[in-house]
PDB file of C-alpha atoms in Angstrom:
ATOM      1  CA  MET R1141      25.373  18.005  36.868  1.00  0.00           C
ATOM      2  CA  ASP R1142      25.970  16.038  33.680  1.00  0.00           C
ATOM      3  CA  ASN R1143      23.244  15.006  31.232  1.00  0.00           C
ATOM      4  CA  SER R1144      22.722  12.703  28.261  1.00  0.00           C
ATOM      5  CA  ILE R1145      24.440  15.109  25.879  1.00  0.00           C
ATOM      6  CA  ASP R1146      27.536  15.012  28.067  1.00  0.00           C
ATOM      7  CA  ARG R1147      27.540  11.248  27.539  1.00  0.00           C
ATOM      8  CA  LEU R1148      27.160  11.689  23.793  1.00  0.00           C
ATOM      9  CA  LEU R1149      30.084  14.112  23.653  1.00  0.00           C
ATOM     10  CA  ALA R1150      32.231  11.821  25.804  1.00  0.00           C
ATOM     11  CA  THR R1151      31.544   8.905  23.462  1.00  0.00           C
ATOM     12  CA  ALA R1152      32.340  11.103  20.457  1.00  0.00           C
ATOM     13  CA  GLN R1153      35.655  12.049  22.020  1.00  0.00           C
ATOM     14  CA  GLU R1154      36.525   8.410  22.689  1.00  0.00           C
ATOM     15  CA  LYS R1155      35.810   7.443  19.078  1.00  0.00           C
ATOM     16  CA  ASN R1156      37.244  10.614  17.510  1.00  0.00           C
ATOM     17  CA  SER R1157      34.063  10.996  15.520  1.00  0.00           C
ATOM     18  CA  ARG R1158      31.249  13.537  15.209  1.00  0.00           C
ATOM     19  CA  VAL R1159      29.354  11.558  12.575  1.00  0.00           C
ATOM     20  CA  ILE R1160      26.025   9.783  13.109  1.00  0.00           C
ATOM     21  CA  TYR R1161      24.832   6.986  10.836  1.00  0.00           C
ATOM     22  CA  ARG R1162      21.131   7.285  10.008  1.00  0.00           C
ATOM     23  CA  PHE R1163      19.215   4.152   9.036  1.00  0.00           C
ATOM     24  CA  SER R1164      16.426   4.930   6.573  1.00  0.00           C
ATOM     25  CA  PRO R1165      16.471   1.795   4.412  1.00  0.00           C
ATOM     26  CA  GLY R1166      14.095   0.630   1.733  1.00  0.00           C
ATOM     27  CA  LEU R1167      13.883  -2.989   0.625  1.00  0.00           C
ATOM     28  CA  TYR R1168      14.619  -1.855  -2.947  1.00  0.00           C
ATOM     29  CA  MET R1169      18.202  -1.195  -1.810  1.00  0.00           C
ATOM     30  CA  PHE R1170      18.969  -4.871  -1.188  1.00  0.00           C
ATOM     31  CA  ALA R1171      19.155  -7.893  -3.467  1.00  0.00           C
ATOM     32  CA  ASP R1172      16.592 -10.642  -2.961  1.00  0.00           C
ATOM     33  CA  ARG R1173      18.110 -13.543  -1.046  1.00  0.00           C
ATOM     34  CA  ASP R1174      15.092 -15.844  -1.222  1.00  0.00           C
ATOM     35  CA  GLU R1175      13.252 -17.252  -4.195  1.00  0.00           C
ATOM     36  CA  ASP R1176      10.025 -16.654  -2.296  1.00  0.00           C
ATOM     37  CA  PRO R1177       9.765 -12.853  -1.805  1.00  0.00           C
ATOM     38  CA  GLN R1178       7.173 -13.366   0.950  1.00  0.00           C
ATOM     39  CA  LYS R1179       9.511 -15.522   3.004  1.00  0.00           C
ATOM     40  CA  ASN R1180      11.361 -13.553   5.660  1.00  0.00           C
ATOM     41  CA  ARG R1181      10.745 -10.369   3.668  1.00  0.00           C
ATOM     42  CA  LEU R1182      12.614  -8.212   6.202  1.00  0.00           C
ATOM     43  CA  THR R1183      15.515 -10.605   6.787  1.00  0.00           C
ATOM     44  CA  LYS R1184      17.787  -8.782   4.367  1.00  0.00           C
ATOM     45  CA  LEU R1185      16.939  -5.398   5.897  1.00  0.00           C
ATOM     46  CA  ALA R1186      17.568  -6.589   9.462  1.00  0.00           C
ATOM     47  CA  GLY R1187      20.755  -8.337   8.369  1.00  0.00           C
ATOM     48  CA  TYR R1188      22.083  -5.190   6.701  1.00  0.00           C
ATOM     49  CA  CYS R1189      21.308  -3.066   9.762  1.00  0.00           C
ATOM     50  CA  THR R1190      22.866  -5.554  12.196  1.00  0.00           C
ATOM     51  CA  ASP R1191      26.030  -5.964  10.112  1.00  0.00           C
ATOM     52  CA  THR R1192      26.370  -2.199   9.712  1.00  0.00           C
ATOM     53  CA  LEU R1193      25.873  -1.571  13.433  1.00  0.00           C
ATOM     54  CA  THR R1194      28.684  -4.000  14.160  1.00  0.00           C
ATOM     55  CA  GLY R1195      30.921  -2.672  11.397  1.00  0.00           C
ATOM     56  CA  ILE R1196      30.806   1.017  12.360  1.00  0.00           C
ATOM     57  CA  ALA R1197      30.841   0.519  16.142  1.00  0.00           C
ATOM     58  CA  ALA R1198      34.368   1.907  16.473  1.00  0.00           C
ATOM     59  CA  ASN R1199      33.596   4.970  14.339  1.00  0.00           C
ATOM     60  CA  ALA R1200      30.103   6.161  15.250  1.00  0.00           C
ATOM     61  CA  PRO R1201      29.228   7.608  18.652  1.00  0.00           C
ATOM     62  CA  ALA R1202      25.536   7.511  17.794  1.00  0.00           C
ATOM     63  CA  VAL R1203      23.107   5.991  15.341  1.00  0.00           C
ATOM     64  CA  MET R1204      19.730   7.237  14.220  1.00  0.00           C
ATOM     65  CA  PHE R1205      16.745   5.198  13.048  1.00  0.00           C
ATOM     66  CA  ASP R1206      14.083   6.672  10.765  1.00  0.00           C
ATOM     67  CA  PHE R1207      10.834   5.573  12.431  1.00  0.00           C
ATOM     68  CA  SER R1208       8.775   6.038   9.252  1.00  0.00           C
ATOM     69  CA  ALA R1209      11.108   3.870   7.153  1.00  0.00           C
ATOM     70  CA  PHE R1210      10.460   0.892   9.421  1.00  0.00           C
ATOM     71  CA  ALA R1211       6.796   1.680  10.119  1.00  0.00           C
ATOM     72  CA  PHE R1212       6.236   1.535   6.346  1.00  0.00           C
ATOM     73  CA  TYR R1213       6.486  -2.259   6.620  1.00  0.00           C
ATOM     74  CA  GLY R1214       3.849  -2.490   9.331  1.00  0.00           C
ATOM     75  CA  ALA R1215       4.126  -4.701  12.385  1.00  0.00           C
ATOM     76  CA  GLU R1216       7.094  -6.608  10.944  1.00  0.00           C
ATOM     77  CA  GLY R1217       8.983  -3.379  10.393  1.00  0.00           C
ATOM     78  CA  LEU R1218       8.289  -2.078  13.892  1.00  0.00           C
ATOM     79  CA  LEU R1219       9.353  -5.382  15.436  1.00  0.00           C
ATOM     80  CA  SER R1220      12.590  -5.200  13.444  1.00  0.00           C
ATOM     81  CA  LEU R1221      13.075  -1.623  14.629  1.00  0.00           C
ATOM     82  CA  SER R1222      12.531  -2.669  18.238  1.00  0.00           C
ATOM     83  CA  MET R1223      15.138  -5.403  17.898  1.00  0.00           C
ATOM     84  CA  LEU R1224      17.663  -3.105  16.199  1.00  0.00           C
ATOM     85  CA  LEU R1225      17.277  -0.380  18.824  1.00  0.00           C
ATOM     86  CA  LYS R1226      18.082  -2.902  21.532  1.00  0.00           C
ATOM     87  CA  ILE R1227      21.104  -4.197  19.593  1.00  0.00           C
ATOM     88  CA  ALA R1228      22.377  -0.646  19.119  1.00  0.00           C
ATOM     89  CA  LYS R1229      22.038   0.130  22.825  1.00  0.00           C
ATOM     90  CA  ASN R1230      23.828  -3.104  23.734  1.00  0.00           C
ATOM     91  CA  LEU R1231      26.687  -2.093  21.421  1.00  0.00           C
ATOM     92  CA  GLY R1232      27.075   1.137  23.382  1.00  0.00           C
ATOM     93  CA  TYR R1233      25.661   3.605  20.869  1.00  0.00           C
ATOM     94  CA  PHE R1234      23.797   6.759  21.773  1.00  0.00           C
ATOM     95  CA  VAL R1235      20.533   5.855  20.028  1.00  0.00           C
ATOM     96  CA  ILE R1236      18.232   8.404  18.386  1.00  0.00           C
ATOM     97  CA  LEU R1237      14.711   7.553  17.228  1.00  0.00           C
ATOM     98  CA  ASP R1238      13.989   9.887  14.310  1.00  0.00           C
ATOM     99  CA  GLY R1239      10.216  10.232  14.212  1.00  0.00           C
ATOM    100  CA  CYS R1240       9.731  14.006  14.079  1.00  0.00           C
ATOM    101  CA  PHE R1241       6.892  13.361  16.512  1.00  0.00           C
ATOM    102  CA  ALA R1242       4.282  16.094  16.590  1.00  0.00           C
ATOM    103  CA  GLY R1243       1.157  17.414  18.221  1.00  0.00           C
ATOM    104  CA  ASP R1244      -0.443  16.019  21.335  1.00  0.00           C
ATOM    105  CA  GLY R1245       1.149  12.620  20.707  1.00  0.00           C
ATOM    106  CA  ALA R1246       4.754  13.831  20.944  1.00  0.00           C
ATOM    107  CA  LEU R1247       4.930  13.610  24.726  1.00  0.00           C
ATOM    108  CA  LYS R1248       3.368  10.138  24.673  1.00  0.00           C
ATOM    109  CA  MET R1249       5.931   8.941  22.118  1.00  0.00           C
ATOM    110  CA  CYS R1250       8.752  10.304  24.259  1.00  0.00           C
ATOM    111  CA  GLU R1251       7.374   8.501  27.285  1.00  0.00           C
ATOM    112  CA  ALA R1252       6.928   5.285  25.302  1.00  0.00           C
ATOM    113  CA  SER R1253      10.543   5.413  24.136  1.00  0.00           C
ATOM    114  CA  PHE R1254      12.193   6.697  27.308  1.00  0.00           C
ATOM    115  CA  TYR R1255      10.286   4.255  29.528  1.00  0.00           C
ATOM    116  CA  ALA R1256      10.827   1.385  27.084  1.00  0.00           C
ATOM    117  CA  ASP R1257      12.839  -0.627  29.605  1.00  0.00           C
ATOM    118  CA  ALA R1258       9.799  -0.841  31.866  1.00  0.00           C
ATOM    119  CA  ASN R1259       7.471  -3.851  31.688  1.00  0.00           C
ATOM    120  CA  ILE R1260       4.567  -2.001  30.123  1.00  0.00           C
ATOM    121  CA  THR R1261       4.403  -3.101  26.484  1.00  0.00           C
ATOM    122  CA  SER R1262       5.804  -5.927  24.405  1.00  0.00           C
ATOM    123  CA  LEU R1263       6.822  -3.523  21.626  1.00  0.00           C
ATOM    124  CA  LYS R1264       9.707  -1.555  23.083  1.00  0.00           C
ATOM    125  CA  LEU R1265      11.384   1.276  21.170  1.00  0.00           C
ATOM    126  CA  PRO R1266      14.205   2.223  23.563  1.00  0.00           C
ATOM    127  CA  ALA R1267      16.191   5.322  22.656  1.00  0.00           C
ATOM    128  CA  ASP R1268      18.422   7.916  24.264  1.00  0.00           C
ATOM    129  CA  ALA R1269      16.848  10.692  22.206  1.00  0.00           C
ATOM    130  CA  VAL R1270      14.028  11.400  19.767  1.00  0.00           C
ATOM    131  CA  THR R1271      13.404  14.012  17.091  1.00  0.00           C
ATOM    132  CA  LEU R1272      10.397  16.288  17.432  1.00  0.00           C
ATOM    133  CA  SER R1273       8.318  18.461  15.169  1.00  0.00           C
ATOM    134  CA  PRO R1274       8.198  22.087  16.336  1.00  0.00           C
ATOM    135  CA  TYR R1275       4.397  21.879  16.177  1.00  0.00           C
ATOM    136  CA  ILE R1276       3.925  20.776  19.768  1.00  0.00           C
ATOM    137  CA  PRO R1277       1.918  22.489  22.530  1.00  0.00           C
ATOM    138  CA  ALA R1278       4.195  24.638  24.688  1.00  0.00           C
ATOM    139  CA  GLU R1279       3.193  22.821  27.868  1.00  0.00           C
ATOM    140  CA  ASP R1280       4.092  19.484  26.275  1.00  0.00           C
ATOM    141  CA  MET R1281       7.457  20.829  25.118  1.00  0.00           C
ATOM    142  CA  LYS R1282       8.180  21.942  28.681  1.00  0.00           C
ATOM    143  CA  ALA R1283       7.150  18.517  29.946  1.00  0.00           C
ATOM    144  CA  ILE R1284       9.428  16.823  27.402  1.00  0.00           C
ATOM    145  CA  ALA R1285      12.369  18.931  28.552  1.00  0.00           C
ATOM    146  CA  VAL R1286      11.708  17.935  32.171  1.00  0.00           C
ATOM    147  CA  LEU R1287      11.313  14.285  31.141  1.00  0.00           C
ATOM    148  CA  CYS R1288      14.645  14.394  29.292  1.00  0.00           C
ATOM    149  CA  ARG R1289      16.389  15.788  32.356  1.00  0.00           C
ATOM    150  CA  GLU R1290      14.788  13.360  34.784  1.00  0.00           C
ATOM    151  CA  GLU R1291      15.317  10.257  32.626  1.00  0.00           C
ATOM    152  CA  ASP R1292      18.755  11.276  31.272  1.00  0.00           C
ATOM    153  CA  LYS R1293      17.455  11.537  27.696  1.00  0.00           C
ATOM    154  CA  ALA R1294      17.453  14.185  24.956  1.00  0.00           C
ATOM    155  CA  ALA R1295      15.326  15.561  22.125  1.00  0.00           C
ATOM    156  CA  PHE R1296      16.087  17.375  18.882  1.00  0.00           C
ATOM    157  CA  ILE R1297      13.580  19.739  17.277  1.00  0.00           C
ATOM    158  CA  CYS R1298      13.448  19.460  13.475  1.00  0.00           C
ATOM    159  CA  ALA R1299      14.172  22.929  12.122  1.00  0.00           C
ATOM    160  CA  LYS R1300      15.039  22.644   8.438  1.00  0.00           C
ATOM    161  CA  SER R1301      14.554  19.588   6.268  1.00  0.00           C
ATOM    162  CA  LYS R1302      16.371  20.627   3.108  1.00  0.00           C
ATOM    163  CA  LYS R1303      19.463  22.593   2.272  1.00  0.00           C
ATOM    164  CA  GLN R1304      17.666  24.571  -0.419  1.00  0.00           C
ATOM    165  CA  ALA R1305      14.049  25.643  -0.140  1.00  0.00           C
ATOM    166  CA  GLY R1306      11.993  28.202  -2.055  1.00  0.00           C
ATOM    167  CA  LYS R1307      10.736  31.357  -0.425  1.00  0.00           C
ATOM    168  CA  GLU R1308       7.213  29.962  -0.524  1.00  0.00           C
ATOM    169  CA  SER R1309       8.136  26.668   1.135  1.00  0.00           C
ATOM    170  CA  PHE R1310       6.376  25.996   4.422  1.00  0.00           C
ATOM    171  CA  GLU R1311       9.486  26.219   6.586  1.00  0.00           C
ATOM    172  CA  ASN R1312      10.328  29.654   5.161  1.00  0.00           C
ATOM    173  CA  ILE R1313       6.990  31.186   6.169  1.00  0.00           C
ATOM    174  CA  LYS R1314       7.549  34.139   8.474  1.00  0.00           C
ATOM    175  CA  THR R1315       6.004  34.099  11.924  1.00  0.00           C
ATOM    176  CA  ASP R1316       4.465  37.032  13.758  1.00  0.00           C
ATOM    177  CA  GLY R1317       7.821  37.640  15.418  1.00  0.00           C
ATOM    178  CA  GLY R1318       9.554  38.067  12.057  1.00  0.00           C
ATOM    179  CA  LEU R1319      11.446  34.775  12.231  1.00  0.00           C
ATOM    180  CA  LYS R1320      11.092  32.137   9.542  1.00  0.00           C
ATOM    181  CA  LEU R1321       9.356  29.004  10.735  1.00  0.00           C
ATOM    182  CA  TYR R1322      12.553  26.945  10.912  1.00  0.00           C
ATOM    183  CA  GLU R1323      14.299  29.763  12.760  1.00  0.00           C
ATOM    184  CA  ALA R1324      11.460  29.847  15.269  1.00  0.00           C
ATOM    185  CA  ALA R1325      11.959  26.103  15.802  1.00  0.00           C
ATOM    186  CA  VAL R1326      15.617  26.653  16.706  1.00  0.00           C
ATOM    187  CA  ASP R1327      14.602  29.529  18.952  1.00  0.00           C
ATOM    188  CA  ASP R1328      12.154  27.216  20.736  1.00  0.00           C
ATOM    189  CA  ALA R1329      14.890  24.630  21.285  1.00  0.00           C
ATOM    190  CA  GLY R1330      16.954  27.303  22.990  1.00  0.00           C
ATOM    191  CA  ALA R1331      14.107  28.723  25.037  1.00  0.00           C
ATOM    192  CA  PHE R1332      12.770  25.402  26.328  1.00  0.00           C
ATOM    193  CA  GLY R1333      16.213  23.871  26.887  1.00  0.00           C
ATOM    194  CA  GLU R1334      17.934  26.766  28.619  1.00  0.00           C
ATOM    195  CA  SER R1335      17.253  25.413  32.093  1.00  0.00           C
ATOM    196  CA  TYR R1336      18.595  21.924  31.349  1.00  0.00           C
ATOM    197  CA  VAL R1337      22.249  22.472  30.464  1.00  0.00           C
ATOM    198  CA  GLY R1338      24.834  19.899  31.502  1.00  0.00           C
ATOM    199  CA  GLU R1339      28.464  20.158  32.616  1.00  0.00           C
ATOM    200  CA  LYS R1340      29.793  20.572  29.075  1.00  0.00           C
ATOM    201  CA  GLY R1341      27.437  23.484  28.452  1.00  0.00           C
ATOM    202  CA  TYR R1342      24.873  21.771  26.251  1.00  0.00           C
ATOM    203  CA  SER R1343      21.151  21.339  26.758  1.00  0.00           C
ATOM    204  CA  VAL R1344      19.021  18.201  26.610  1.00  0.00           C
ATOM    205  CA  LEU R1345      17.098  19.968  23.821  1.00  0.00           C
ATOM    206  CA  GLY R1346      18.910  20.501  20.545  1.00  0.00           C
ATOM    207  CA  PHE R1347      17.815  20.861  16.942  1.00  0.00           C
ATOM    208  CA  MET R1348      18.170  19.026  13.633  1.00  0.00           C
ATOM    209  CA  THR R1349      18.793  20.975  10.471  1.00  0.00           C
ATOM    210  CA  ALA R1350      20.458  20.888   7.069  1.00  0.00           C
ATOM    211  CA  PRO R1351      23.692  22.642   6.028  1.00  0.00           C
ATOM    212  CA  VAL R1352      22.910  26.367   5.870  1.00  0.00           C
ATOM    213  CA  GLU R1353      25.037  29.325   4.832  1.00  0.00           C
ATOM    214  CA  LYS R1354      24.103  31.516   7.790  1.00  0.00           C
ATOM    215  CA  SER R1355      24.548  28.935  10.519  1.00  0.00           C
ATOM    216  CA  SER R1356      25.792  31.669  12.858  1.00  0.00           C
ATOM    217  CA  ASP R1357      22.327  33.242  12.749  1.00  0.00           C
ATOM    218  CA  LEU R1358      20.736  30.009  13.891  1.00  0.00           C
ATOM    219  CA  ARG R1359      23.399  29.498  16.529  1.00  0.00           C
ATOM    220  CA  ASP R1360      22.613  32.934  17.931  1.00  0.00           C
ATOM    221  CA  LEU R1361      19.048  31.712  18.498  1.00  0.00           C
ATOM    222  CA  ASP R1362      20.229  28.659  20.442  1.00  0.00           C
ATOM    223  CA  ARG R1363      23.668  28.908  22.029  1.00  0.00           C
ATOM    224  CA  TRP R1364      23.514  25.666  24.010  1.00  0.00           C
ATOM    225  CA  GLY R1365      21.666  23.212  21.799  1.00  0.00           C
ATOM    226  CA  ILE R1366      23.558  20.502  19.928  1.00  0.00           C
ATOM    227  CA  ALA R1367      22.948  20.779  16.172  1.00  0.00           C
ATOM    228  CA  LEU R1368      22.425  17.612  14.152  1.00  0.00           C
ATOM    229  CA  VAL R1369      23.271  18.545  10.553  1.00  0.00           C
ATOM    230  CA  ASP R1370      21.704  16.144   8.064  1.00  0.00           C
ATOM    231  CA  ALA R1371      24.263  16.208   5.243  1.00  0.00           C
ATOM    232  CA  HIS R1372      24.526  14.509   1.869  1.00  0.00           C
ATOM    233  CA  PRO R1373      27.951  12.938   1.219  1.00  0.00           C
ATOM    234  CA  ASP R1374      28.659  15.723  -1.301  1.00  0.00           C
ATOM    235  CA  ASP R1375      28.177  18.281   1.488  1.00  0.00           C
ATOM    236  CA  LEU R1376      31.180  16.992   3.436  1.00  0.00           C
ATOM    237  CA  ASP R1377      33.555  19.050   1.284  1.00  0.00           C
ATOM    238  CA  LYS R1378      31.664  22.303   1.960  1.00  0.00           C
ATOM    239  CA  ALA R1379      32.447  24.706   4.791  1.00  0.00           C
ATOM    240  CA  GLU R1380      28.780  25.443   5.539  1.00  0.00           C
ATOM    241  CA  THR R1381      28.329  21.860   6.724  1.00  0.00           C
ATOM    242  CA  TYR R1382      30.556  22.611   9.707  1.00  0.00           C
ATOM    243  CA  GLY R1383      29.141  25.973  10.675  1.00  0.00           C
ATOM    244  CA  PHE R1384      27.794  24.796  14.039  1.00  0.00           C
ATOM    245  CA  PHE R1385      31.149  23.632  15.396  1.00  0.00           C
ATOM    246  CA  TYR R1386      32.405  26.205  17.855  1.00  0.00           C
ATOM    247  CA  PRO R1387      35.921  27.430  16.935  1.00  0.00           C
ATOM    248  CA  LYS R1388      38.654  25.991  19.176  1.00  0.00           C
ATOM    249  CA  GLU R1389      36.126  24.002  21.190  1.00  0.00           C
ATOM    250  CA  CYS R1390      34.993  22.093  18.078  1.00  0.00           C
ATOM    251  CA  GLU R1391      31.850  20.788  19.707  1.00  0.00           C
ATOM    252  CA  GLY R1392      28.226  21.774  19.327  1.00  0.00           C
ATOM    253  CA  GLU R1393      27.526  19.790  16.165  1.00  0.00           C
ATOM    254  CA  PHE R1394      27.169  16.271  14.809  1.00  0.00           C
ATOM    255  CA  VAL R1395      26.979  15.461  11.112  1.00  0.00           C
ATOM    256  CA  VAL R1396      24.303  12.949  10.114  1.00  0.00           C
ATOM    257  CA  ILE R1397      24.820  10.717   7.075  1.00  0.00           C
ATOM    258  CA  THR R1398      21.873   8.662   5.769  1.00  0.00           C
ATOM    259  CA  ASP R1399      22.267   5.213   4.244  1.00  0.00           C
ATOM    260  CA  THR R1400      19.941   6.010   1.339  1.00  0.00           C
ATOM    261  CA  ASP R1401      22.230   8.887   0.332  1.00  0.00           C
ATOM    262  CA  ILE R1402      25.255   6.608   0.608  1.00  0.00           C
ATOM    263  CA  ALA R1403      23.581   4.008  -1.607  1.00  0.00           C
ATOM    264  CA  ASN R1404      22.696   6.647  -4.204  1.00  0.00           C
ATOM    265  CA  LYS R1405      26.196   8.134  -4.069  1.00  0.00           C
ATOM    266  CA  LEU R1406      27.735   4.718  -4.712  1.00  0.00           C
ATOM    267  CA  GLY R1407      25.215   3.920  -7.450  1.00  0.00           C
ATOM    268  CA  ARG R1408      23.951   0.926  -5.460  1.00  0.00           C
ATOM    269  CA  ALA R1409      20.390   1.895  -4.581  1.00  0.00           C
ATOM    270  CA  ASP R1410      18.906  -0.623  -7.028  1.00  0.00           C
ATOM    271  CA  GLY R1411      19.374  -3.852  -5.105  1.00  0.00           C
ATOM    272  CA  ASN R1412      23.151  -3.777  -4.789  1.00  0.00           C
ATOM    273  CA  PHE R1413      23.661  -2.152  -1.387  1.00  0.00           C
ATOM    274  CA  GLY R1414      24.797  -3.701   1.863  1.00  0.00           C
ATOM    275  CA  ALA R1415      26.981  -3.337   4.928  1.00  0.00           C
ATOM    276  CA  GLU R1416      30.056  -4.286   2.913  1.00  0.00           C
ATOM    277  CA  TYR R1417      29.674  -0.979   1.062  1.00  0.00           C
ATOM    278  CA  ALA R1418      28.166   1.146   3.828  1.00  0.00           C
ATOM    279  CA  VAL R1419      30.854   0.501   6.446  1.00  0.00           C
ATOM    280  CA  PRO R1420      33.992   1.566   4.492  1.00  0.00           C
ATOM    281  CA  PHE R1421      32.189   4.555   3.001  1.00  0.00           C
ATOM    282  CA  PHE R1422      31.056   5.703   6.421  1.00  0.00           C
ATOM    283  CA  LYS R1423      34.629   5.477   7.717  1.00  0.00           C
ATOM    284  CA  GLU R1424      35.732   7.741   4.866  1.00  0.00           C
ATOM    285  CA  CYS R1425      33.005  10.212   5.865  1.00  0.00           C
ATOM    286  CA  VAL R1426      34.284  10.226   9.453  1.00  0.00           C
ATOM    287  CA  GLU R1427      37.811  10.999   8.245  1.00  0.00           C
ATOM    288  CA  LYS R1428      36.540  13.940   6.158  1.00  0.00           C
ATOM    289  CA  VAL R1429      34.461  15.376   8.978  1.00  0.00           C
ATOM    290  CA  GLU R1430      37.237  15.010  11.554  1.00  0.00           C
ATOM    291  CA  LYS R1431      39.725  16.725   9.245  1.00  0.00           C
ATOM    292  CA  SER R1432      37.377  19.661   8.703  1.00  0.00           C
ATOM    293  CA  ARG R1433      36.484  19.839  12.402  1.00  0.00           C
ATOM    294  CA  LEU R1434      40.084  19.893  13.552  1.00  0.00           C
ATOM    295  CA  GLU R1435      40.885  22.641  11.039  1.00  0.00           C
ATOM    296  CA  LYS R1436      38.557  24.899  13.018  1.00  0.00           C
ATOM    297  CA  LYS R1437      40.725  24.626  16.113  1.00  0.00           C
TER     298      LYS R1437
END
């Protein structure tokens, strides 16, 4: 039986791309278009997102939206997010809501997003997948896995937020089992997702991480979870960024590129960024990733 990840991989194959565009915009990235800063204060943000969604449609199998970046602007931001999620779904993207949802509320957020097409609330945040904190009750994690399978959705457990982290950083704390905290998160993704593998061999539960040198160690902890690798544009020239692609098969991984990093890379994060710069740069990123991926065959 196929699952949502099978659909994601099929879309990636159609578009010859394993790169996901992540929207995490700040208003400081865009030039003011109105003399009155209070007038339509999110118009430029929504316009950038809409234009970018349209511009990269042929090159991105999936898009990701940073929940906190939009929630920062209150009700207006969440309404914009709701609108953009619907636009993305209508354009045929696999849509990921990146909230790193945690605790007792994680299951409720999954239900709110996965049931968003139902007539329950006026604020709908429809998505094909969400990101989760590993700090979730085991029973809720099991319930989320079942929900993903039943509703044809997916979830990704956040396992490592930064490429480099000191030994005393929270995610490097060792658990009772001897694993570091981020390693235990990957292990959980494998354990809870093992029973929900689709036709292509991948589970509805994957994990999100950063480029790591010993990616094979993490892959050993979760053989069937898709890895979302949150990479800076400078990481695209480094072999460790592609460590979760299986040799010959060349699946098992998607590279995530964030708009804020693109803006900083181009030197346009001070009010000079927009879709006209994001779209061509993203296409260059796809070409780099595809070249590196195909070299592993």
